[in-house]
Amino acid sequence: NAGVTQTPKFRVLKTGQSMTLLCAQDMNHEYMYWYRQDPGMGLRLIHYSVGEGTTAKGEVPDGYNVSRLKKQNFLLGLESAAPSQTSVYFCASSYSGDLSYEQYFGPGTRLTVT
Amino acid sequence: GNSVTQMEGPVTLSEEAFLTINCTYTATGYPSLFWYVQYPGEGLQLLLKATKADDKGSNKGFEATYRKETTSFHLEKGSVQVSDSAVYFCAPHRSYSSASKIIFGSGTRLSIRP
């Protein structure tokens, strides 16, 4: 099992450009999440999905869109990148929304917007 | 509101020293409590968890006990190794709409000297 994979690993964008980050999991998990990690702020939830075809907003959804067309994939889109979106992005998945289930994380994507 | 307070890093110790990383949280209801660890260049992974009061989670020599009365979940290890150098996150899970959301603090960076 590969677990949770993310592509790309690194990306540099100019302000106003768009891009899509891909997350894939092979554990048949229902729940998937996108977080961003900024220095001194821990991880913050951007969007999440409780199953194929569903998405919902997290704490910091502005400027991002997501899609979950297939159960194993969760895409994060930036329509018009801004320097404030420079961050490390982590995807995660879990078997259940029950509080006792751990989340499995991908290795992260480091995005720089100039 | 919901928040996590961890001791500020970086924490630098010598190999075989005793480790304590304090964690207190505020959360409505009764969250499940987790410690995640992030090794250099990797995503987060579960270290240990406790899902109800007085439970003790343990893994790789690390331990933490769910103390409801003090809303704490301090991480301890009797003898640290160089390979324990990483960033540690105390992370309660609480209900977020129909999913489970992790409340992240800013993490504690641990460096172990040989």
mmCIF file of C-alpha atoms in Angstrom:
data_model
loop_
_atom_site.group_PDB
_atom_site.id
_atom_site.type_symbol
_atom_site.label_atom_id
_atom_site.label_comp_id
_atom_site.label_asym_id
_atom_site.label_seq_id
_atom_site.Cartn_x
_atom_site.Cartn_y
_atom_site.Cartn_z
ATOM 1 C CA ASN A 1 0.000 0.000 0.000
ATOM 2 C CA ALA A 2 1.268 3.455 -0.910
ATOM 3 C CA GLY A 3 -1.015 5.105 1.669
ATOM 4 C CA VAL A 4 -1.636 8.766 0.865
ATOM 5 C CA THR A 5 0.313 10.303 -2.013
ATOM 6 C CA GLN A 6 0.435 13.913 -3.193
ATOM 7 C CA THR A 7 1.579 15.492 -6.428
ATOM 8 C CA PRO A 8 3.474 17.635 -7.048
ATOM 9 C CA LYS A 9 5.990 17.821 -4.166
ATOM 10 C CA PHE A 10 7.075 21.365 -4.956
ATOM 11 C CA ARG A 11 5.664 24.174 -7.072
ATOM 12 C CA VAL A 12 6.384 27.841 -7.668
ATOM 13 C CA LEU A 13 3.573 30.000 -9.058
ATOM 14 C CA LYS A 14 3.289 33.617 -10.040
ATOM 15 C CA THR A 15 0.474 35.688 -8.570
ATOM 16 C CA GLY A 16 -2.721 35.087 -10.523
ATOM 17 C CA GLN A 17 -1.769 31.688 -11.908
ATOM 18 C CA SER A 18 -3.866 28.625 -11.225
ATOM 19 C CA MET A 19 -2.970 25.073 -10.308
ATOM 20 C CA THR A 20 -4.401 21.815 -8.984
ATOM 21 C CA LEU A 21 -2.913 19.654 -6.252
ATOM 22 C CA LEU A 22 -3.729 15.960 -6.435
ATOM 23 C CA CYS A 23 -4.183 13.670 -3.462
ATOM 24 C CA ALA A 24 -4.677 9.939 -3.829
ATOM 25 C CA GLN A 25 -5.254 7.233 -1.203
ATOM 26 C CA ASP A 26 -5.401 3.466 -1.637
ATOM 27 C CA MET A 27 -6.917 2.566 1.742
ATOM 28 C CA ASN A 28 -10.571 2.831 0.643
ATOM 29 C CA HIS A 29 -11.138 5.660 3.118
ATOM 30 C CA GLU A 30 -14.382 7.600 3.001
ATOM 31 C CA TYR A 31 -13.082 10.826 4.528
ATOM 32 C CA MET A 32 -10.444 13.067 2.997
ATOM 33 C CA TYR A 33 -9.057 16.430 4.103
ATOM 34 C CA TRP A 34 -6.870 19.263 2.878
ATOM 35 C CA TYR A 35 -4.788 21.225 5.416
ATOM 36 C CA ARG A 36 -2.260 24.004 5.138
ATOM 37 C CA GLN A 37 0.714 24.326 7.456
ATOM 38 C CA ASP A 38 2.175 27.746 8.182
ATOM 39 C CA PRO A 39 5.032 28.558 10.583
ATOM 40 C CA GLY A 40 3.833 29.035 14.149
ATOM 41 C CA MET A 41 0.214 28.266 13.259
ATOM 42 C CA GLY A 42 0.013 24.499 13.147
ATOM 43 C CA LEU A 43 -2.262 22.965 10.518
ATOM 44 C CA ARG A 44 -5.555 24.484 9.477
ATOM 45 C CA LEU A 45 -8.374 22.702 7.668
ATOM 46 C CA ILE A 46 -9.182 24.084 4.208
ATOM 47 C CA HIS A 47 -11.840 21.688 2.871
ATOM 48 C CA TYR A 48 -12.883 18.137 3.513
ATOM 49 C CA SER A 49 -15.003 15.381 2.014
ATOM 50 C CA VAL A 50 -17.111 12.718 3.706
ATOM 51 C CA GLY A 51 -17.461 10.582 0.595
ATOM 52 C CA GLU A 52 -17.295 10.422 -3.189
ATOM 53 C CA GLY A 53 -19.099 13.358 -4.772
ATOM 54 C CA THR A 54 -19.248 15.415 -1.550
ATOM 55 C CA THR A 55 -17.179 18.354 -0.337
ATOM 56 C CA ALA A 56 -17.480 20.815 2.543
ATOM 57 C CA LYS A 57 -15.717 23.953 3.769
ATOM 58 C CA GLY A 58 -13.247 23.898 6.608
ATOM 59 C CA GLU A 59 -11.764 26.765 8.604
ATOM 60 C CA VAL A 60 -9.939 28.605 5.793
ATOM 61 C CA PRO A 61 -11.691 27.800 2.483
ATOM 62 C CA ASP A 62 -11.420 31.172 0.724
ATOM 63 C CA GLY A 63 -9.406 31.104 -2.491
ATOM 64 C CA TYR A 64 -9.570 27.305 -2.815
ATOM 65 C CA ASN A 65 -11.912 24.836 -4.486
ATOM 66 C CA VAL A 66 -12.015 21.051 -4.219
ATOM 67 C CA SER A 67 -13.511 18.085 -6.003
ATOM 68 C CA ARG A 68 -13.982 14.415 -5.103
ATOM 69 C CA LEU A 69 -15.105 12.748 -8.308
ATOM 70 C CA LYS A 70 -13.565 9.406 -7.342
ATOM 71 C CA LYS A 71 -13.399 7.962 -3.859
ATOM 72 C CA GLN A 72 -9.623 7.610 -3.945
ATOM 73 C CA ASN A 73 -8.844 11.125 -5.198
ATOM 74 C CA PHE A 74 -9.285 14.573 -3.646
ATOM 75 C CA LEU A 75 -8.215 17.581 -5.715
ATOM 76 C CA LEU A 76 -7.402 21.038 -4.357
ATOM 77 C CA GLY A 77 -7.532 23.939 -6.806
ATOM 78 C CA LEU A 78 -6.207 27.456 -6.601
ATOM 79 C CA GLU A 79 -7.984 29.582 -9.207
ATOM 80 C CA SER A 80 -5.887 32.735 -8.855
ATOM 81 C CA ALA A 81 -2.872 32.235 -6.612
ATOM 82 C CA ALA A 82 -1.872 34.913 -4.097
ATOM 83 C CA PRO A 83 1.327 35.262 -2.027
ATOM 84 C CA SER A 84 -0.762 34.571 1.109
ATOM 85 C CA GLN A 85 -1.258 31.044 -0.220
ATOM 86 C CA THR A 86 2.443 30.261 0.087
ATOM 87 C CA SER A 87 2.394 27.302 2.433
ATOM 88 C CA VAL A 88 2.884 23.570 2.786
ATOM 89 C CA TYR A 89 -0.277 21.664 1.881
ATOM 90 C CA PHE A 90 -1.102 18.299 3.408
ATOM 91 C CA CYS A 91 -3.776 15.883 2.370
ATOM 92 C CA ALA A 92 -5.134 13.362 4.847
ATOM 93 C CA SER A 93 -7.662 10.551 4.876
ATOM 94 C CA SER A 94 -9.505 8.550 7.502
ATOM 95 C CA TYR A 95 -11.720 5.491 7.528
ATOM 96 C CA SER A 96 -14.431 7.200 9.535
ATOM 97 C CA GLY A 97 -15.516 10.554 10.914
ATOM 98 C CA ASP A 98 -15.592 9.015 14.389
ATOM 99 C CA LEU A 99 -13.335 10.948 16.763
ATOM 100 C CA SER A 100 -11.277 7.878 17.657
ATOM 101 C CA TYR A 101 -10.003 7.215 14.133
ATOM 102 C CA GLU A 102 -6.594 8.539 13.162
ATOM 103 C CA GLN A 103 -5.971 10.543 10.042
ATOM 104 C CA TYR A 104 -3.302 9.376 7.592
ATOM 105 C CA PHE A 105 -1.243 12.124 6.008
ATOM 106 C CA GLY A 106 0.545 12.510 2.707
ATOM 107 C CA PRO A 107 4.119 13.862 2.450
ATOM 108 C CA GLY A 108 3.013 17.395 1.600
ATOM 109 C CA THR A 109 3.299 19.882 -1.263
ATOM 110 C CA ARG A 110 5.432 22.978 -0.776
ATOM 111 C CA LEU A 111 3.893 25.856 -2.731
ATOM 112 C CA THR A 112 5.508 29.251 -3.210
ATOM 113 C CA VAL A 113 3.573 32.111 -4.805
ATOM 114 C CA THR A 114 5.697 35.052 -5.939
ATOM 115 C CA GLY B 1 -13.339 28.118 21.722
ATOM 116 C CA ASN B 2 -11.297 25.054 20.908
ATOM 117 C CA SER B 3 -7.541 25.348 21.208
ATOM 118 C CA VAL B 4 -4.360 23.531 22.137
ATOM 119 C CA THR B 5 -1.453 24.870 24.150
ATOM 120 C CA GLN B 6 1.878 23.098 23.845
ATOM 121 C CA MET B 7 5.210 24.031 25.322
ATOM 122 C CA GLU B 8 7.172 26.251 22.996
ATOM 123 C CA GLY B 9 10.132 24.794 21.194
ATOM 124 C CA PRO B 10 12.688 24.128 20.194
ATOM 125 C CA VAL B 11 13.503 21.637 22.921
ATOM 126 C CA THR B 12 17.063 20.320 22.865
ATOM 127 C CA LEU B 13 18.060 17.302 24.952
ATOM 128 C CA SER B 14 20.952 14.889 25.164
ATOM 129 C CA GLU B 15 20.476 11.250 24.208
ATOM 130 C CA GLU B 16 18.979 9.133 27.023
ATOM 131 C CA ALA B 17 17.461 12.180 28.753
ATOM 132 C CA PHE B 18 13.895 12.160 30.079
ATOM 133 C CA LEU B 19 11.364 13.977 27.925
ATOM 134 C CA THR B 20 8.141 15.744 28.838
ATOM 135 C CA ILE B 21 6.164 17.834 26.375
ATOM 136 C CA ASN B 22 3.215 19.505 28.059
ATOM 137 C CA CYS B 23 -0.149 19.786 26.346
ATOM 138 C CA THR B 24 -3.394 21.286 27.553
ATOM 139 C CA TYR B 25 -6.517 21.789 25.515
ATOM 140 C CA THR B 26 -9.890 23.438 25.580
ATOM 141 C CA ALA B 27 -12.685 21.741 23.712
ATOM 142 C CA THR B 28 -16.412 21.306 23.997
ATOM 143 C CA GLY B 29 -17.531 17.813 24.827
ATOM 144 C CA TYR B 30 -15.071 14.953 25.143
ATOM 145 C CA PRO B 31 -12.565 14.869 22.329
ATOM 146 C CA SER B 32 -10.323 11.956 21.504
ATOM 147 C CA LEU B 33 -6.703 12.900 22.125
ATOM 148 C CA PHE B 34 -3.818 12.210 19.793
ATOM 149 C CA TRP B 35 -0.124 12.901 19.485
ATOM 150 C CA TYR B 36 1.125 13.098 15.904
ATOM 151 C CA VAL B 37 4.802 13.308 14.940
ATOM 152 C CA GLN B 38 6.369 14.902 11.871
ATOM 153 C CA TYR B 39 9.860 13.726 10.942
ATOM 154 C CA PRO B 40 11.963 15.999 8.713
ATOM 155 C CA GLY B 41 10.615 16.190 5.175
ATOM 156 C CA GLU B 42 7.636 13.947 5.890
ATOM 157 C CA GLY B 43 3.942 14.253 6.617
ATOM 158 C CA LEU B 44 2.407 13.747 10.029
ATOM 159 C CA GLN B 45 1.922 10.271 11.406
ATOM 160 C CA LEU B 46 0.144 8.953 14.440
ATOM 161 C CA LEU B 47 2.339 8.458 17.506
ATOM 162 C CA LEU B 48 -0.288 7.473 20.087
ATOM 163 C CA LYS B 49 -3.856 8.147 21.122
ATOM 164 C CA ALA B 50 -6.349 7.911 24.008
ATOM 165 C CA THR B 51 -10.077 8.020 23.435
ATOM 166 C CA LYS B 52 -11.509 8.385 26.951
ATOM 167 C CA ALA B 53 -10.607 9.742 30.365
ATOM 168 C CA ASP B 54 -7.767 7.988 32.218
ATOM 169 C CA ASP B 55 -6.768 5.998 29.128
ATOM 170 C CA LYS B 56 -3.015 5.799 28.520
ATOM 171 C CA GLY B 57 -1.690 5.751 24.977
ATOM 172 C CA SER B 58 1.769 4.339 24.315
ATOM 173 C CA ASN B 59 4.048 3.648 21.366
ATOM 174 C CA LYS B 60 7.817 3.530 20.704
ATOM 175 C CA GLY B 61 8.528 4.217 24.381
ATOM 176 C CA PHE B 62 6.331 7.328 24.448
ATOM 177 C CA GLU B 63 3.336 7.584 26.800
ATOM 178 C CA ALA B 64 0.508 10.038 27.459
ATOM 179 C CA THR B 65 -2.499 9.840 29.793
ATOM 180 C CA TYR B 66 -5.890 11.452 29.107
ATOM 181 C CA ARG B 67 -6.521 13.672 32.163
ATOM 182 C CA LYS B 68 -10.047 15.025 31.909
ATOM 183 C CA GLU B 69 -9.898 16.925 35.206
ATOM 184 C CA THR B 70 -6.880 18.970 34.085
ATOM 185 C CA THR B 71 -7.671 18.813 30.325
ATOM 186 C CA SER B 72 -4.119 17.678 29.692
ATOM 187 C CA PHE B 73 -2.360 15.037 27.607
ATOM 188 C CA HIS B 74 1.352 15.396 28.385
ATOM 189 C CA LEU B 75 3.811 13.344 26.319
ATOM 190 C CA GLU B 76 6.649 11.539 28.123
ATOM 191 C CA LYS B 77 9.548 9.271 27.244
ATOM 192 C CA GLY B 78 12.050 7.882 29.699
ATOM 193 C CA SER B 79 15.115 7.826 27.424
ATOM 194 C CA VAL B 80 15.147 9.715 24.145
ATOM 195 C CA GLN B 81 17.186 8.782 21.080
ATOM 196 C CA VAL B 82 18.608 10.850 18.239
ATOM 197 C CA SER B 83 15.952 9.281 15.982
ATOM 198 C CA ASP B 84 13.241 10.969 18.095
ATOM 199 C CA SER B 85 14.215 14.357 16.665
ATOM 200 C CA ALA B 86 11.024 15.641 15.034
ATOM 201 C CA VAL B 87 8.110 18.025 15.533
ATOM 202 C CA TYR B 88 5.389 16.763 17.899
ATOM 203 C CA PHE B 89 1.765 17.859 17.709
ATOM 204 C CA CYS B 90 -0.793 17.429 20.453
ATOM 205 C CA ALA B 91 -4.030 17.095 18.515
ATOM 206 C CA PRO B 92 -7.484 16.607 19.977
ATOM 207 C CA HIS B 93 -10.078 15.344 17.525
ATOM 208 C CA ARG B 94 -13.495 16.899 17.840
ATOM 209 C CA SER B 95 -16.690 16.718 15.856
ATOM 210 C CA TYR B 96 -16.857 19.099 12.910
ATOM 211 C CA SER B 97 -20.174 18.931 11.136
ATOM 212 C CA SER B 98 -20.299 15.340 9.843
ATOM 213 C CA ALA B 99 -16.568 14.750 10.073
ATOM 214 C CA SER B 100 -13.822 14.659 12.653
ATOM 215 C CA LYS B 101 -11.575 17.699 12.798
ATOM 216 C CA ILE B 102 -8.123 17.856 14.318
ATOM 217 C CA ILE B 103 -7.365 20.843 16.520
ATOM 218 C CA PHE B 104 -3.721 21.566 15.889
ATOM 219 C CA GLY B 105 -1.353 23.646 17.938
ATOM 220 C CA SER B 106 1.868 25.010 16.555
ATOM 221 C CA GLY B 107 3.853 21.901 17.476
ATOM 222 C CA THR B 108 7.002 21.381 19.560
ATOM 223 C CA ARG B 109 10.284 20.868 17.745
ATOM 224 C CA LEU B 110 12.520 18.355 19.526
ATOM 225 C CA SER B 111 16.243 17.985 18.820
ATOM 226 C CA ILE B 112 18.287 15.219 20.441
ATOM 227 C CA ARG B 113 22.077 15.560 20.680
ATOM 228 C CA PRO B 114 24.183 12.375 20.454
#
